[in-house]
mmCIF file of C-alpha atoms in Angstrom:
data_model
loop_
_atom_site.group_PDB
_atom_site.id
_atom_site.type_symbol
_atom_site.label_atom_id
_atom_site.label_comp_id
_atom_site.label_asym_id
_atom_site.label_seq_id
_atom_site.Cartn_x
_atom_site.Cartn_y
_atom_site.Cartn_z
ATOM 1 C CA MET R 1 -41.553 -9.552 24.698
ATOM 2 C CA SER R 2 -41.869 -9.510 20.885
ATOM 3 C CA GLN R 3 -39.801 -7.113 18.784
ATOM 4 C CA ASN R 4 -43.036 -5.190 17.822
ATOM 5 C CA ALA R 5 -44.210 -4.905 21.397
ATOM 6 C CA SER R 6 -40.780 -3.771 22.465
ATOM 7 C CA THR R 7 -40.836 -1.058 19.810
ATOM 8 C CA SER R 8 -44.189 0.042 20.620
ATOM 9 C CA GLN R 9 -43.368 0.308 24.250
ATOM 10 C CA LEU R 10 -40.173 2.324 23.483
ATOM 11 C CA THR R 11 -42.247 4.706 21.278
ATOM 12 C CA SER R 12 -44.830 5.208 23.973
ATOM 13 C CA TRP R 13 -42.062 5.898 26.505
ATOM 14 C CA GLN R 14 -40.347 8.389 24.407
ATOM 15 C CA GLU R 15 -43.583 10.279 23.535
ATOM 16 C CA GLY R 16 -44.734 10.274 27.172
ATOM 17 C CA TRP R 17 -41.447 11.584 28.358
ATOM 18 C CA LEU R 18 -41.371 14.455 25.804
ATOM 19 C CA ASN R 19 -44.905 15.342 26.549
ATOM 20 C CA TRP R 20 -44.060 15.416 30.308
ATOM 21 C CA LEU R 21 -41.146 17.706 29.713
ATOM 22 C CA ARG R 22 -43.213 20.121 27.650
ATOM 23 C CA ALA R 23 -46.285 20.111 29.952
ATOM 24 C CA GLU R 24 -44.860 19.714 33.407
ATOM 25 C CA ARG R 25 -41.312 21.007 33.063
ATOM 26 C CA ASN R 26 -42.094 23.797 30.573
ATOM 27 C CA TYR R 27 -39.224 23.022 28.368
ATOM 28 C CA ALA R 28 -38.674 25.148 25.281
ATOM 29 C CA ASP R 29 -39.122 23.590 21.840
ATOM 30 C CA HIS R 30 -35.429 23.868 20.964
ATOM 31 C CA THR R 31 -34.530 22.037 24.301
ATOM 32 C CA LEU R 32 -37.037 19.338 23.562
ATOM 33 C CA ASP R 33 -35.682 18.933 20.156
ATOM 34 C CA GLY R 34 -32.149 18.589 21.569
ATOM 35 C CA TYR R 35 -33.215 16.156 24.285
ATOM 36 C CA ALA R 36 -35.075 13.949 21.776
ATOM 37 C CA ARG R 37 -32.131 13.982 19.454
ATOM 38 C CA ASP R 38 -29.747 13.075 22.309
ATOM 39 C CA VAL R 39 -31.770 10.079 23.373
ATOM 40 C CA GLU R 40 -32.191 8.943 19.835
ATOM 41 C CA ILE R 41 -28.436 9.052 19.299
ATOM 42 C CA TYR R 42 -28.027 6.934 22.452
ATOM 43 C CA LEU R 43 -30.597 4.325 21.466
ATOM 44 C CA SER R 44 -29.276 4.079 17.900
ATOM 45 C CA PHE R 45 -25.753 3.490 19.398
ATOM 46 C CA LEU R 46 -27.261 0.607 21.507
ATOM 47 C CA HIS R 47 -28.954 -0.838 18.406
ATOM 48 C CA ALA R 48 -25.877 -0.598 16.147
ATOM 49 C CA ASN R 49 -23.672 -2.293 18.814
ATOM 50 C CA GLY R 50 -25.926 -5.053 20.050
ATOM 51 C CA GLY R 51 -26.758 -3.277 23.339
ATOM 52 C CA THR R 52 -30.047 -3.262 25.262
ATOM 53 C CA TYR R 53 -31.921 -0.177 26.370
ATOM 54 C CA THR R 54 -33.716 -1.991 29.308
ATOM 55 C CA PRO R 55 -32.337 -2.609 31.708
ATOM 56 C CA PRO R 56 -29.610 -0.007 31.136
ATOM 57 C CA ASP R 57 -26.149 -1.541 31.062
ATOM 58 C CA ARG R 58 -23.037 0.161 32.541
ATOM 59 C CA HIS R 59 -20.723 -1.280 29.931
ATOM 60 C CA ASP R 60 -23.090 -0.132 27.094
ATOM 61 C CA PHE R 61 -23.080 3.283 28.691
ATOM 62 C CA ARG R 62 -19.311 3.562 28.916
ATOM 63 C CA ALA R 63 -18.868 2.429 25.354
ATOM 64 C CA PHE R 64 -21.202 5.127 24.319
ATOM 65 C CA LEU R 65 -19.252 7.798 26.206
ATOM 66 C CA ALA R 66 -16.049 6.534 24.638
ATOM 67 C CA SER R 67 -17.533 6.710 21.126
ATOM 68 C CA GLN R 68 -18.762 10.236 21.746
ATOM 69 C CA GLN R 69 -15.402 11.333 23.040
ATOM 70 C CA ALA R 70 -13.716 9.689 20.072
ATOM 71 C CA ASP R 71 -15.856 11.951 17.829
ATOM 72 C CA ASP R 72 -14.406 14.917 19.545
ATOM 73 C CA LEU R 73 -17.681 15.902 21.055
ATOM 74 C CA GLY R 74 -17.484 19.026 23.379
ATOM 75 C CA HIS R 75 -17.844 18.351 27.067
ATOM 76 C CA ALA R 76 -20.892 20.667 27.404
ATOM 77 C CA THR R 77 -22.668 18.736 24.634
ATOM 78 C CA LEU R 78 -21.709 15.334 26.048
ATOM 79 C CA ALA R 79 -22.976 16.390 29.521
ATOM 80 C CA ARG R 80 -26.332 17.592 28.081
ATOM 81 C CA ARG R 81 -26.542 14.340 26.076
ATOM 82 C CA VAL R 82 -26.000 12.200 29.301
ATOM 83 C CA SER R 83 -28.408 14.502 31.189
ATOM 84 C CA ALA R 84 -31.113 13.693 28.571
ATOM 85 C CA VAL R 85 -30.496 9.970 28.746
ATOM 86 C CA ARG R 86 -30.572 10.042 32.480
ATOM 87 C CA ASN R 87 -33.818 12.186 32.493
ATOM 88 C CA PHE R 88 -35.289 9.701 29.992
ATOM 89 C CA TYR R 89 -34.597 6.681 32.183
ATOM 90 C CA ARG R 90 -35.810 8.451 35.392
ATOM 91 C CA PHE R 91 -39.157 9.040 33.595
ATOM 92 C CA GLY R 92 -39.179 5.335 32.732
ATOM 93 C CA VAL R 93 -38.617 4.273 36.340
ATOM 94 C CA ARG R 94 -41.356 6.625 37.529
ATOM 95 C CA ASN R 95 -43.864 5.556 34.995
ATOM 96 C CA GLY R 96 -43.439 1.785 34.859
ATOM 97 C CA TYR R 97 -41.553 1.514 31.683
ATOM 98 C CA LEU R 98 -38.822 -0.440 33.591
ATOM 99 C CA GLY R 99 -38.512 -1.742 37.131
ATOM 100 C CA ASP R 100 -36.848 -0.023 40.141
ATOM 101 C CA THR R 101 -33.411 0.596 38.388
ATOM 102 C CA ASP R 102 -30.342 2.341 39.712
ATOM 103 C CA ILE R 103 -29.289 4.860 37.258
ATOM 104 C CA SER R 104 -27.076 7.169 39.661
ATOM 105 C CA TRP R 105 -24.028 5.828 37.756
ATOM 106 C CA MET R 106 -25.178 7.494 34.539
ATOM 107 C CA LYS R 107 -22.729 10.469 34.774
ATOM 108 C CA PRO R 108 -20.562 12.429 32.131
ATOM 109 C CA PRO R 109 -16.770 12.503 32.423
ATOM 110 C CA LYS R 110 -15.579 15.156 34.755
ATOM 111 C CA ARG R 111 -15.577 18.655 33.180
ATOM 112 C CA PRO R 112 -12.119 20.041 32.590
ATOM 113 C CA HIS R 113 -11.302 23.320 34.191
ATOM 114 C CA VAL R 114 -11.817 25.756 31.255
ATOM 115 C CA ILE R 115 -11.630 29.501 31.877
ATOM 116 C CA PRO R 116 -14.129 31.252 29.610
ATOM 117 C CA LYS R 117 -12.742 33.756 27.226
ATOM 118 C CA ASP R 118 -13.304 37.487 27.771
ATOM 119 C CA LEU R 119 -14.035 40.243 25.255
ATOM 120 C CA PRO R 120 -12.499 43.595 26.117
ATOM 121 C CA GLN R 121 -14.772 46.668 26.098
ATOM 122 C CA THR R 122 -12.800 48.116 23.322
ATOM 123 C CA ASP R 123 -13.659 45.168 21.145
ATOM 124 C CA ILE R 124 -17.457 45.676 21.859
ATOM 125 C CA LYS R 125 -17.140 49.287 20.876
ATOM 126 C CA ASP R 126 -15.467 48.211 17.653
ATOM 127 C CA ILE R 127 -18.245 45.683 16.921
ATOM 128 C CA LEU R 128 -20.955 48.402 17.354
ATOM 129 C CA ARG R 129 -18.922 50.862 15.350
ATOM 130 C CA ILE R 130 -18.350 48.527 12.415
ATOM 131 C CA ILE R 131 -22.074 47.861 12.123
ATOM 132 C CA GLU R 132 -22.582 51.609 11.534
ATOM 133 C CA THR R 133 -20.275 51.584 8.589
ATOM 134 C CA SER R 134 -21.402 48.179 7.117
ATOM 135 C CA GLY R 135 -23.271 49.717 4.103
ATOM 136 C CA GLN R 136 -26.416 47.697 4.771
ATOM 137 C CA PRO R 137 -29.732 49.459 5.041
ATOM 138 C CA GLU R 138 -30.126 51.803 8.100
ATOM 139 C CA TRP R 139 -32.934 49.805 9.757
ATOM 140 C CA GLN R 140 -30.703 46.753 9.591
ATOM 141 C CA GLN R 141 -27.882 48.485 11.171
ATOM 142 C CA LYS R 142 -30.148 49.832 14.019
ATOM 143 C CA ARG R 143 -31.611 46.360 14.453
ATOM 144 C CA ASP R 144 -28.202 44.793 14.781
ATOM 145 C CA ILE R 145 -26.947 47.308 17.221
ATOM 146 C CA GLY R 146 -30.018 47.125 19.358
ATOM 147 C CA PHE R 147 -29.918 43.290 19.441
ATOM 148 C CA LEU R 148 -26.256 43.225 20.416
ATOM 149 C CA MET R 149 -26.692 45.917 22.937
ATOM 150 C CA LEU R 150 -29.437 43.867 24.412
ATOM 151 C CA LEU R 151 -27.151 40.848 24.763
ATOM 152 C CA TYR R 152 -24.321 42.798 26.293
ATOM 153 C CA GLY R 153 -26.395 45.318 28.379
ATOM 154 C CA CYS R 154 -28.699 42.831 29.840
ATOM 155 C CA GLY R 155 -26.734 39.604 29.807
ATOM 156 C CA LEU R 156 -29.222 37.686 27.969
ATOM 157 C CA ARG R 157 -28.989 34.321 26.282
ATOM 158 C CA LEU R 158 -29.383 34.392 22.444
ATOM 159 C CA SER R 159 -32.802 32.618 22.759
ATOM 160 C CA GLU R 160 -33.926 35.015 25.522
ATOM 161 C CA ALA R 161 -33.119 38.113 23.425
ATOM 162 C CA LEU R 162 -34.844 36.444 20.330
ATOM 163 C CA SER R 163 -37.985 35.993 22.540
ATOM 164 C CA LEU R 164 -38.671 39.691 22.833
ATOM 165 C CA THR R 165 -42.181 40.527 21.483
ATOM 166 C CA ALA R 166 -43.646 43.626 20.050
ATOM 167 C CA ALA R 167 -45.680 44.024 23.376
ATOM 168 C CA ASP R 168 -42.366 44.426 25.308
ATOM 169 C CA ILE R 169 -41.623 47.655 23.301
ATOM 170 C CA PRO R 170 -40.754 50.291 24.594
ATOM 171 C CA LEU R 171 -38.639 48.607 27.190
ATOM 172 C CA SER R 172 -39.165 49.845 30.651
ATOM 173 C CA ASN R 173 -36.505 49.837 33.472
ATOM 174 C CA TRP R 174 -37.007 46.109 34.011
ATOM 175 C CA LEU R 175 -37.548 43.333 31.628
ATOM 176 C CA GLN R 176 -39.007 39.919 32.657
ATOM 177 C CA ILE R 177 -37.108 37.094 31.012
ATOM 178 C CA THR R 178 -38.302 33.419 30.754
ATOM 179 C CA GLY R 179 -35.027 31.458 30.769
ATOM 180 C CA LYS R 180 -34.036 27.729 31.002
ATOM 181 C CA GLY R 181 -36.608 25.423 32.429
ATOM 182 C CA GLY R 182 -39.231 28.128 32.162
ATOM 183 C CA LYS R 183 -37.779 30.025 35.157
ATOM 184 C CA THR R 184 -38.479 33.721 35.051
ATOM 185 C CA ARG R 185 -36.217 36.666 36.304
ATOM 186 C CA ASP R 186 -36.261 40.422 36.162
ATOM 187 C CA VAL R 187 -33.363 42.043 34.507
ATOM 188 C CA PRO R 188 -32.588 45.813 34.737
ATOM 189 C CA VAL R 189 -32.499 47.727 31.445
ATOM 190 C CA LEU R 190 -29.954 50.392 30.956
ATOM 191 C CA LYS R 191 -31.117 53.637 29.240
ATOM 192 C CA ALA R 192 -28.486 53.083 26.393
ATOM 193 C CA VAL R 193 -30.022 49.584 25.739
ATOM 194 C CA ALA R 194 -33.664 50.787 25.845
ATOM 195 C CA ASP R 195 -32.731 53.694 23.527
ATOM 196 C CA ALA R 196 -30.872 51.343 21.025
ATOM 197 C CA VAL R 197 -33.841 48.969 20.989
ATOM 198 C CA GLU R 198 -36.326 51.940 20.495
ATOM 199 C CA ASP R 199 -34.305 53.156 17.668
ATOM 200 C CA ALA R 200 -34.485 49.718 16.089
ATOM 201 C CA ALA R 201 -38.177 49.705 16.538
ATOM 202 C CA LYS R 202 -38.708 53.213 14.924
ATOM 203 C CA ALA R 203 -36.535 52.355 11.957
ATOM 204 C CA CYS R 204 -38.032 48.831 11.239
ATOM 205 C CA PRO R 205 -40.186 48.837 8.056
ATOM 206 C CA PHE R 206 -42.087 45.841 9.502
ATOM 207 C CA GLN R 207 -44.465 46.506 12.420
ATOM 208 C CA PRO R 208 -45.200 43.249 14.393
ATOM 209 C CA GLU R 209 -47.957 43.518 16.964
ATOM 210 C CA GLY R 210 -48.723 41.987 20.363
ATOM 211 C CA GLY R 211 -47.150 38.655 20.950
ATOM 212 C CA GLU R 212 -45.385 38.511 17.669
ATOM 213 C CA SER R 213 -41.619 38.447 17.609
ATOM 214 C CA PHE R 214 -40.133 41.932 17.769
ATOM 215 C CA TRP R 215 -36.843 41.207 15.895
ATOM 216 C CA ARG R 216 -37.371 41.038 12.121
ATOM 217 C CA SER R 217 -35.207 39.409 9.536
ATOM 218 C CA ASN R 218 -34.147 41.226 6.317
ATOM 219 C CA ARG R 219 -37.229 39.785 4.611
ATOM 220 C CA GLY R 220 -39.649 40.556 7.392
ATOM 221 C CA GLY R 221 -39.959 37.278 9.124
ATOM 222 C CA PRO R 222 -38.963 36.596 12.696
ATOM 223 C CA LEU R 223 -35.209 36.769 13.211
ATOM 224 C CA ASN R 224 -33.753 33.542 14.054
ATOM 225 C CA ALA R 225 -30.456 32.366 15.948
ATOM 226 C CA ARG R 226 -28.478 31.336 12.922
ATOM 227 C CA ALA R 227 -28.869 34.853 11.287
ATOM 228 C CA VAL R 228 -27.511 36.403 14.417
ATOM 229 C CA GLN R 229 -24.733 33.923 14.581
ATOM 230 C CA ARG R 230 -23.839 34.647 10.948
ATOM 231 C CA MET R 231 -23.796 38.393 11.560
ATOM 232 C CA VAL R 232 -21.450 38.172 14.567
ATOM 233 C CA GLU R 233 -19.234 35.786 12.577
ATOM 234 C CA ALA R 234 -19.016 38.204 9.745
ATOM 235 C CA ILE R 235 -18.162 40.999 12.113
ATOM 236 C CA ARG R 236 -15.539 38.822 13.864
ATOM 237 C CA LEU R 237 -13.844 38.160 10.528
ATOM 238 C CA LYS R 238 -13.717 41.858 9.600
ATOM 239 C CA LEU R 239 -12.335 42.884 12.884
ATOM 240 C CA GLY R 240 -9.898 39.952 13.139
ATOM 241 C CA LEU R 241 -11.325 38.851 16.526
ATOM 242 C CA PRO R 242 -10.573 35.461 17.845
ATOM 243 C CA ALA R 243 -12.721 32.419 16.791
ATOM 244 C CA HIS R 244 -14.352 32.160 20.223
ATOM 245 C CA VAL R 245 -16.371 35.428 19.666
ATOM 246 C CA THR R 246 -19.991 34.460 19.310
ATOM 247 C CA PRO R 247 -23.258 36.067 20.360
ATOM 248 C CA HIS R 248 -22.897 34.205 23.721
ATOM 249 C CA THR R 249 -19.523 35.957 24.336
ATOM 250 C CA LEU R 250 -21.472 39.167 24.810
ATOM 251 C CA ARG R 251 -23.372 37.612 27.764
ATOM 252 C CA HIS R 252 -20.062 36.446 29.218
ATOM 253 C CA ALA R 253 -18.571 39.985 28.688
ATOM 254 C CA PHE R 254 -21.725 41.275 30.615
ATOM 255 C CA ALA R 255 -20.824 39.185 33.579
ATOM 256 C CA THR R 256 -17.061 39.590 33.567
ATOM 257 C CA HIS R 257 -17.269 43.388 33.288
ATOM 258 C CA LEU R 258 -19.759 43.561 36.189
ATOM 259 C CA LEU R 259 -17.573 41.538 38.312
ATOM 260 C CA ALA R 260 -14.441 43.406 37.369
ATOM 261 C CA GLY R 261 -16.252 46.619 38.321
ATOM 262 C CA GLY R 262 -16.983 45.189 41.894
ATOM 263 C CA GLY R 263 -20.365 43.620 41.243
ATOM 264 C CA ASP R 264 -21.708 41.143 43.751
ATOM 265 C CA LEU R 265 -21.316 37.479 42.584
ATOM 266 C CA ARG R 266 -24.747 36.425 43.881
ATOM 267 C CA ALA R 267 -26.504 39.507 42.200
ATOM 268 C CA ILE R 268 -24.698 38.435 38.959
ATOM 269 C CA GLN R 269 -25.971 34.944 39.432
ATOM 270 C CA GLN R 270 -29.573 36.262 39.553
ATOM 271 C CA LEU R 271 -29.135 38.515 36.583
ATOM 272 C CA LEU R 272 -27.699 35.649 34.414
ATOM 273 C CA GLY R 273 -30.401 33.208 35.613
ATOM 274 C CA HIS R 274 -27.914 30.606 36.907
ATOM 275 C CA ALA R 275 -29.289 27.971 39.174
ATOM 276 C CA SER R 276 -26.019 27.358 40.777
ATOM 277 C CA LEU R 277 -23.524 29.937 42.070
ATOM 278 C CA SER R 278 -20.562 27.651 40.920
ATOM 279 C CA THR R 279 -21.721 28.215 37.396
ATOM 280 C CA THR R 280 -21.472 31.887 37.749
ATOM 281 C CA GLN R 281 -17.983 31.551 39.412
ATOM 282 C CA ARG R 282 -16.704 29.652 36.377
ATOM 283 C CA TYR R 283 -18.494 31.959 33.973
ATOM 284 C CA THR R 284 -17.296 35.190 35.453
ATOM 285 C CA HIS R 285 -13.488 34.825 35.471
ATOM 286 C CA VAL R 286 -11.574 38.050 35.431
ATOM 287 C CA ASP R 287 -7.770 38.543 35.612
ATOM 288 C CA SER R 288 -5.924 38.897 38.922
ATOM 289 C CA ASP R 289 -5.006 42.470 38.259
ATOM 290 C CA GLN R 290 -8.713 43.484 37.941
ATOM 291 C CA LEU R 291 -9.701 41.532 41.089
ATOM 292 C CA LEU R 292 -6.707 43.043 43.007
ATOM 293 C CA ASN R 293 -7.926 46.541 41.811
ATOM 294 C CA VAL R 294 -11.474 45.953 43.042
ATOM 295 C CA HIS R 295 -10.209 44.612 46.458
ATOM 296 C CA LYS R 296 -7.972 47.600 47.094
ATOM 297 C CA GLN R 297 -10.899 49.979 46.167
ATOM 298 C CA THR R 298 -13.611 48.293 48.183
ATOM 299 C CA HIS R 299 -12.151 46.421 51.159
ATOM 300 C CA PRO R 300 -12.541 48.586 54.349
ATOM 301 C CA ARG R 301 -9.062 47.599 55.504
ATOM 302 C CA ALA R 302 -7.471 48.797 52.346
ATOM 303 C CA LYS R 303 -8.578 52.341 52.989
#
């Protein structure tokens, strides 16, 4: 096969794969961008190191993993990168871009057992309180409070909270969320959350309509993830909170506080939109004192 033909086939393969993920798997744009970038990084590594993309080679793959770990790539990012590459090759096998090839060995290194960091309720109260004294325009204060209340009160991912549209306002008792892989779930909305979001809507000088993004930036355009991350980072620095505190920490706090209060693990799994219960078990670690407390209060033999 000539170099031009090989390049043409690879381009067709990549485009077909991304179109399939978009049309058949309903992947969000940011997920598609990440997957495309991950596969491009892998292919670039092969090209730079004399490897071949077809058929896939175990030694090349292991060398790639070693290079990524040498760059101090986080385990979650590396696992996603391997998932993208494996998905790419599976599509290639199914659609005739390479023969019947075993790719079951394409696995990331084992995940180290890391307990997610918790955020005490007192810190969450401090975060909301400091927004009220930030000195920024009132509508921006109400927007930031409403947004963070949505993350913590409903356990949403950052992208899920940003996907709220003007048509979703005012919030009802339940909010339908489209999560990873296009899967939908219904999340209960606390009155305090609905009220905070409603306050943000009334105070906002910009009035989006219908399917337009509800959350507005300081200049009136759709609010983006980086702006929220910067906002939380600024608050974290002001309060002297640990470096692990990010918008996602509020979703984790939602889960840990529910579990600490005696919440059912499978119910929390559904609220978070986790496909696997093991993910929820890792995600909702609470300290042993809290678990012992709940056990004493709820177990029939403890009464």
